[in-house]
Every structure is written in C-alpha cells, then in structure tokens.
GROMACS .gro file of C-alpha atoms in nm:
model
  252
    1UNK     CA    1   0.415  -0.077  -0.674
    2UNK     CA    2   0.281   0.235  -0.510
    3UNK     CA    3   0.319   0.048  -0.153
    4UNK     CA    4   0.677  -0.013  -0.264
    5UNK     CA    5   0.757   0.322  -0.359
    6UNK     CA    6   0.618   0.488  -0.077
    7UNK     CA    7   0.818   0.195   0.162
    8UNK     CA    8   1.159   0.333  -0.008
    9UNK     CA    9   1.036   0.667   0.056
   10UNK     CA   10   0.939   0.647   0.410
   11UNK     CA   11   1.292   0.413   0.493
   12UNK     CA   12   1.451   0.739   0.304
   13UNK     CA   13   1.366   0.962   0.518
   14UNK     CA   14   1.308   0.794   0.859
   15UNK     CA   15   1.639   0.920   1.024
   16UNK     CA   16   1.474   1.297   1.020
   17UNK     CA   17   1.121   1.120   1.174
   18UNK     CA   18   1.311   1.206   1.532
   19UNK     CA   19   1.336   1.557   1.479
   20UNK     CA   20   1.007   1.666   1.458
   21UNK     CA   21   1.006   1.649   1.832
   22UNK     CA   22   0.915   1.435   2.149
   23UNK     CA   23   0.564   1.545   2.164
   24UNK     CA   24   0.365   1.218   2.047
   25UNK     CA   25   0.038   1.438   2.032
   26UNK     CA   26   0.170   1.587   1.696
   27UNK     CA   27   0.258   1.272   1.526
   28UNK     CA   28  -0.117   1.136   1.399
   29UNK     CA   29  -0.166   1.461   1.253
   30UNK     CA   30   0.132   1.397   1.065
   31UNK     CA   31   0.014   1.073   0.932
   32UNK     CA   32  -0.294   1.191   0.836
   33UNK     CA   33  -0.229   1.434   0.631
   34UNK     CA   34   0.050   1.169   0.486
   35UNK     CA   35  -0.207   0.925   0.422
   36UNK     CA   36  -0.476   1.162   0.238
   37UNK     CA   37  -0.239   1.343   0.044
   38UNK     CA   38  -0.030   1.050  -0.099
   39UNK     CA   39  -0.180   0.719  -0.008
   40UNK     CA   40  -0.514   0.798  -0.042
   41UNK     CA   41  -0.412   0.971  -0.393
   42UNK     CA   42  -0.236   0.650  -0.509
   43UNK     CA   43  -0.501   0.423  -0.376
   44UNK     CA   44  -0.777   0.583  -0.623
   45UNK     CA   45  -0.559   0.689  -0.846
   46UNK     CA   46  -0.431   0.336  -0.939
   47UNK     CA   47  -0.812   0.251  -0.887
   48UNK     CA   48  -0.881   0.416  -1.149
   49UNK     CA   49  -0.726   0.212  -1.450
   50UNK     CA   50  -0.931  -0.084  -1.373
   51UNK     CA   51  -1.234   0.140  -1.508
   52UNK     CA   52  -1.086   0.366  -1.749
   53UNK     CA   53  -0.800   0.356  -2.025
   54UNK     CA   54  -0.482   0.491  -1.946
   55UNK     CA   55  -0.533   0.792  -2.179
   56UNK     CA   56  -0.864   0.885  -2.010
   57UNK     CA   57  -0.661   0.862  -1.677
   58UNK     CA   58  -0.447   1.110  -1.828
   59UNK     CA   59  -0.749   1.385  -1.899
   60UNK     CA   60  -0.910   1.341  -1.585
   61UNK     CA   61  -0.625   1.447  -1.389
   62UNK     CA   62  -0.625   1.790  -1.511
   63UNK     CA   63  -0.874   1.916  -1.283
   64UNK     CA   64  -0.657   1.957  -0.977
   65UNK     CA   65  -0.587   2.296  -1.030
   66UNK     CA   66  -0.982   2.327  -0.971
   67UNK     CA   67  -0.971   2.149  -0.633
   68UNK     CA   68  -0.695   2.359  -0.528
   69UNK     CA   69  -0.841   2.704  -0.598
   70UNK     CA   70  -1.192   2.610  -0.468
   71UNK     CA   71  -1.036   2.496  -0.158
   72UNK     CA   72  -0.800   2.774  -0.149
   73UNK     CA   73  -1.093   3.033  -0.218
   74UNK     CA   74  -1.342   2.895   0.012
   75UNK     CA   75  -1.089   2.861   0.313
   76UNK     CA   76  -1.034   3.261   0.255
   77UNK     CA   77  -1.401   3.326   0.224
   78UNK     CA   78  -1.319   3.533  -0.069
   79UNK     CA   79  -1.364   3.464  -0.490
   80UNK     CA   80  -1.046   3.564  -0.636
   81UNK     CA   81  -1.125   3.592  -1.068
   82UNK     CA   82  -0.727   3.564  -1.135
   83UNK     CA   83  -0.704   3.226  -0.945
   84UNK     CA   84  -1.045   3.112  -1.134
   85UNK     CA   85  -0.896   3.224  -1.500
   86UNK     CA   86  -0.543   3.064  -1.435
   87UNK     CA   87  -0.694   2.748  -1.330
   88UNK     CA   88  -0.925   2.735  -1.657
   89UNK     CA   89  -0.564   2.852  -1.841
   90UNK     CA   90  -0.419   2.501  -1.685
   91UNK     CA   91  -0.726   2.309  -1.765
   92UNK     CA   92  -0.732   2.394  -2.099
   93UNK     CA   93  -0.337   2.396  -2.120
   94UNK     CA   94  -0.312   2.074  -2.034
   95UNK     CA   95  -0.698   1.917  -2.230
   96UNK     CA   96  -0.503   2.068  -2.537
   97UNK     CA   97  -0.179   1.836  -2.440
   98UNK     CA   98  -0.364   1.543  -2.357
   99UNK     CA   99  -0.393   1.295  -2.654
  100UNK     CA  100  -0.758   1.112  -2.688
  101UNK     CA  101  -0.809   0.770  -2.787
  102UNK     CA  102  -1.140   0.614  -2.864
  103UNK     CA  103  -1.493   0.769  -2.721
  104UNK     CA  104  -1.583   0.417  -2.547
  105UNK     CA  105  -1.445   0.291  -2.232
  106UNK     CA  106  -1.530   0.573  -2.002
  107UNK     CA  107  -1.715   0.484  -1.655
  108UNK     CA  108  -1.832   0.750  -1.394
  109UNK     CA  109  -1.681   0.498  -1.122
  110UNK     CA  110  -1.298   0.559  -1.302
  111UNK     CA  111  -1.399   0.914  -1.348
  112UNK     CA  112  -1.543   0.990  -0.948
  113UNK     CA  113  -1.239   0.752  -0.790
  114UNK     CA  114  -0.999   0.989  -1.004
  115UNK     CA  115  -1.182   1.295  -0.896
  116UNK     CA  116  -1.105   1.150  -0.547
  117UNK     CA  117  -0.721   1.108  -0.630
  118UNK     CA  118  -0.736   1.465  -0.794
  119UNK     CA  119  -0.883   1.592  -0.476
  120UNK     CA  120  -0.665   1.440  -0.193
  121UNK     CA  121  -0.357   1.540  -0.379
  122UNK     CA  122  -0.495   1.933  -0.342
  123UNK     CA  123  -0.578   1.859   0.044
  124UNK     CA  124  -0.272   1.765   0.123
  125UNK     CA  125  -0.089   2.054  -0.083
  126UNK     CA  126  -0.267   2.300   0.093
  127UNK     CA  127  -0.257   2.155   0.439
  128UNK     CA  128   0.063   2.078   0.400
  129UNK     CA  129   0.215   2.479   0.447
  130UNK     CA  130  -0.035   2.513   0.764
  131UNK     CA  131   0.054   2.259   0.922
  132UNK     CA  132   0.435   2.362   0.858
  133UNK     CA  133   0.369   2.669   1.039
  134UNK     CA  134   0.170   2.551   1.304
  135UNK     CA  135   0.441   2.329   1.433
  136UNK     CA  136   0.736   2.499   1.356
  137UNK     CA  137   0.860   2.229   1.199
  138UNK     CA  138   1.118   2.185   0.910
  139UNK     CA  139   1.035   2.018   0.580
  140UNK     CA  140   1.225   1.648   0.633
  141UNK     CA  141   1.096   1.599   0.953
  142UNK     CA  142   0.681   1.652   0.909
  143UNK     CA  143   0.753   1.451   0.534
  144UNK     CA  144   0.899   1.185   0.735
  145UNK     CA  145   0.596   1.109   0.893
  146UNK     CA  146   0.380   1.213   0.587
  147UNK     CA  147   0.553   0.942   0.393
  148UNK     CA  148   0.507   0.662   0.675
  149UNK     CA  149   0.081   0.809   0.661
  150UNK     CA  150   0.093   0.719   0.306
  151UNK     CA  151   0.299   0.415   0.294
  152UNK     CA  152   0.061   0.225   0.593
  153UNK     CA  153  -0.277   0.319   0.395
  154UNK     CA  154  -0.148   0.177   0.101
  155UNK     CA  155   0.030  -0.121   0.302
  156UNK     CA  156  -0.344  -0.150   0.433
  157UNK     CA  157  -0.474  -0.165   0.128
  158UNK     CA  158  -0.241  -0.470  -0.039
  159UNK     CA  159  -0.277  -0.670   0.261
  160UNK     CA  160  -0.678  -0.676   0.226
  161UNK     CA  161  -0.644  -0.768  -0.121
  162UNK     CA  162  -0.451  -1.072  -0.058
  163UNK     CA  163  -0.124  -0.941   0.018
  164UNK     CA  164   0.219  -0.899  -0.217
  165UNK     CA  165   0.246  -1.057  -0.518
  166UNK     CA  166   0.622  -1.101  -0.512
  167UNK     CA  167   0.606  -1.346  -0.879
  168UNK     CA  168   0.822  -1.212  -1.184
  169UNK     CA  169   1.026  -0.955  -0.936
  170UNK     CA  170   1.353  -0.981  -1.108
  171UNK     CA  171   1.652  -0.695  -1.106
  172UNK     CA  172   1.509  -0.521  -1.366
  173UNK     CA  173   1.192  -0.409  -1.149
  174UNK     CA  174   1.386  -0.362  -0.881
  175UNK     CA  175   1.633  -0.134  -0.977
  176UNK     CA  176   1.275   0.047  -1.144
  177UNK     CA  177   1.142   0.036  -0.811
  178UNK     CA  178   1.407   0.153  -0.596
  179UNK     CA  179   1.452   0.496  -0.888
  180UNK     CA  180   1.069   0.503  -0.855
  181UNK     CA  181   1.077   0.531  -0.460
  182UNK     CA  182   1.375   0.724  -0.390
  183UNK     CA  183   1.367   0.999  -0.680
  184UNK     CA  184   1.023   1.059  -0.818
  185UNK     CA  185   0.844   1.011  -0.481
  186UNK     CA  186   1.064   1.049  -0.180
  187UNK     CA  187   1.269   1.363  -0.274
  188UNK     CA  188   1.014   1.464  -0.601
  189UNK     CA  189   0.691   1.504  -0.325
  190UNK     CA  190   0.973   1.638  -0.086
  191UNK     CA  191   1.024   1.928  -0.354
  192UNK     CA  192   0.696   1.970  -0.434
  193UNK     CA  193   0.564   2.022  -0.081
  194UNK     CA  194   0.872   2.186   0.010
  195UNK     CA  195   0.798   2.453  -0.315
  196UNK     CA  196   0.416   2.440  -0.208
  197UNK     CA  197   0.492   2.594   0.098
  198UNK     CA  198   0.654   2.918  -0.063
  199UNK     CA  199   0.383   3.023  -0.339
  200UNK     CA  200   0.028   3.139  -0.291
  201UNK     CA  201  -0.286   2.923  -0.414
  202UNK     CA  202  -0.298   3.062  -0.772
  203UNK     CA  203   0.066   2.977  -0.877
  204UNK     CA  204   0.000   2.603  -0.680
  205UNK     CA  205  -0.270   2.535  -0.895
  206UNK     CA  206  -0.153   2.617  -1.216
  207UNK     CA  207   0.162   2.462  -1.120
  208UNK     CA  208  -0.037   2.091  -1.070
  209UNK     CA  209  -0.055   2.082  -1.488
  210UNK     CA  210   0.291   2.208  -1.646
  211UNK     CA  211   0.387   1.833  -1.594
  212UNK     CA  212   0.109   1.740  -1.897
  213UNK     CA  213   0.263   1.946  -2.143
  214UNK     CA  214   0.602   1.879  -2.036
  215UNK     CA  215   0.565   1.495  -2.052
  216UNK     CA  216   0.432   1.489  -2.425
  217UNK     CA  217   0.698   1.748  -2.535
  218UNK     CA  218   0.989   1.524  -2.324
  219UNK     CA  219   0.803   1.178  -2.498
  220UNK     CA  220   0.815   1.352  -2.813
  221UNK     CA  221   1.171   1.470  -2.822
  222UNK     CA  222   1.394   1.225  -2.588
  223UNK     CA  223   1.163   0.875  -2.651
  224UNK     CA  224   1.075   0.956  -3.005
  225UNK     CA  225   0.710   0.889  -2.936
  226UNK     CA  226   0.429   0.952  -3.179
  227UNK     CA  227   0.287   1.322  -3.009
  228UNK     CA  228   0.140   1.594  -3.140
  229UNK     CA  229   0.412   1.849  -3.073
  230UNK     CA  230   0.168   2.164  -3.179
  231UNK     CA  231  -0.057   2.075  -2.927
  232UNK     CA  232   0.223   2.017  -2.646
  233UNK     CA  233   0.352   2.313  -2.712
  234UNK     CA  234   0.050   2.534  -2.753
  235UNK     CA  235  -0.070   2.389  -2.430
  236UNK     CA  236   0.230   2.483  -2.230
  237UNK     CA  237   0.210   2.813  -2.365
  238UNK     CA  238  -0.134   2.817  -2.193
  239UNK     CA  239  -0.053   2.667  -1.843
  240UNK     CA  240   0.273   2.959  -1.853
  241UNK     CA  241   0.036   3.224  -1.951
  242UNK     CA  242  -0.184   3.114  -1.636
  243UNK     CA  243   0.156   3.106  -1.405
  244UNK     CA  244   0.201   3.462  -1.535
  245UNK     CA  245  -0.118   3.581  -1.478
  246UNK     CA  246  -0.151   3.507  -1.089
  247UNK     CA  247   0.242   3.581  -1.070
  248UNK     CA  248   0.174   3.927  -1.164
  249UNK     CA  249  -0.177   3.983  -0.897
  250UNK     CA  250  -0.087   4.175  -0.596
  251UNK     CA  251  -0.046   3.990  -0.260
  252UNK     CA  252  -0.277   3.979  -0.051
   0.00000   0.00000   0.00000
C-alpha cells in the first residue's frame, strides 16, 4: 500500500521532475532526501505493526517533535528552552489524546523501528527548506524527485519480500488507493513540506502532533467512534498552547 501510494504520488507530480533543471549532479540529492524522509519513514513505520498493536503505534509517534528540536538545536549549536517546553507541550498534548489499550504486547524492536520512522520523518522536514534554498528550486519540482526517492526504496523493499500481492484488489481498494496516493500523500506531504519551509524549528515541531488530537476529536464527532472527547480536547489545548508559546519567541 505505501509503495502504491507513493507510485500515484510520484506519477502526480512527474511533469514538474523537468524543471528542477538539466544539471544531473543535483538529482541524487533529491532522491535521497525523498527516500529518508518518506520511504524510509513508511518502511519502519509499517514495520512497526508486526511488533506492536496499532494503539501503541499510535503513542510512539508522538516523539517527533523531539527529533525535530534536537536536530534543529544541535545544527544551531545553541539550546533554545522555548523549543524544549513546546515540544514537551506536544508530547504531552498528544500522550493525553492517545487512547491505551492493554499493558502487554509492547516490544523494543516495534518501539526502536518506530523511533526510526519518527526520526526520518524530522530529517527530511528539516532538510527539506535547505536544500530548497540551496538550489533555488521551487516546491513541485525538488518534491518531484523526493516522491520518486521514496517510491523506489519502498518499491525495493516489496520486491525483496516476494514482490506484489495483487489477490483481493477489487474497485473498492482501488478507488482507496488512488484517494490515498493523490490527496493524503502527493499534495498532503506537498503542503506539509511546502509549510515546513516557511516556519522556524519550534512551530515545526509542535506542528508534527496537532494531527493526534485532531484525529480523535474528528473520529469522535464525524465517525461516531467511542473517544474520550475530554482528553482530545484537553490535549489540543496543550499542543496550541505549545504553537503559541514558540509563536510568540523573538526571531532569531
């Protein structure tokens, strides 16, 4: 599925691959940074279920905002305490969301291979604006090429596990597929790298865990689904509060 999506995604945007110049030199950089941010991130990320339960999936990815600001932090050589206390605002925003199942079933493999996911995903976010910058380039161009990065290390991946399973593939989960591909991941990463580029580190990390709360409140009020709306809300309340406290530090 992941392959698929990030097939649809690359074919999407494949007529703006041309335009991020003639110079071949610049392309593998391209890919790279494709293939760690969103291959790579899929690849452990989907990993991950085969050693943890879905809900556990769910808590471990709230430590991206983490990755980002240590990354962030350490590539400016300087500790910045407002990044730090919006990122523990997300963390716990978003633990508070997160609904917990049963204490068994955890393994330090799922955890780790998550932690990888979590990680990649942060690379890639912050690479992603230097990189931008360095080449001059616009935002469809250098995601046409991220998107072909991601879709070959993921295309690597199915073929050395036997290759596609193509059985039960009916117009149902195609029509899934094709929405999957073309809305959440081609022009939903598009936004997100293209928004990624404009903010500083703080607001980027906080930003990785408004889609916890968001997702309980939305299951909660459009599928009817059995949520804990006091927690939702009280831990969106917490991931805003961190938005609004590294909106309001000076820039640096």
């Amino acid at each position: 599925m992941a392959s698929g999506r990030l097939f649809l995604a690359a074919v999407a945007f494949a007529p703006l691959a041309w335009r991020a110049g003639s110079r071949p030199r610049r392309w593998p950089g391209f890919l790279a940074l494709g293939a760690v941010q969103f291959g790579l991130m899929y690849g452990l990320y989907i990993a991950s279920f085969t050693y943890l339960p879905a809900w556990q999936v769910a808590l471990f990815t709230v430590f991206t905002p983490v990755y980002v600001v240590l990354l962030a932090d350490g590539r400016a050589r300087r500790l910045d305490p407002r990044h730090w206390a919006a990122a523990a605002l997300a963390v716990g925003g978003a633990l508070l969301a997160v609904r917990f199942g049963q204490a068994e079933g955890f393994s330090w493999r799922g955890f780790f291979l998550l932690q990888g996911a979590n990680l990649s995903f942060a690379v890639g976010q912050l690479l992603y604006p230097w990189l931008r910058r360095r080449e001059r380039l616009a935002d469809g161009p250098l995601m046409a090429w991220m998107y072909a990065g991601a879709f070959l290390v993921t295309a690597l991946v199915v073929l050395l596990r036997g290759g596609p399973d193509g059985a039960g593939w009916g117009a149902a989960p195609l029509v899934t597929l094709l929405y999957l591909g073309l809305i959440p991941t081609a022009v939903g990463f598009y936004l997100w790298n293209r928004g990624a580029a404009e903010v500083a580190a703080g607001p980027l990390a906080v930003a990785n865990n408004l889609k916890i709360p968001l997702a309980v409140v939305v299951s909660w009020l459009v599928f009817r689904e059995d949520a804990s709306w006091v927690r939702a809300s009280l831990g969106l309340v917490l991931v805003v509060a961190g938005l609004f406290l590294v909106r309001r530090a000076p820039q640096r």
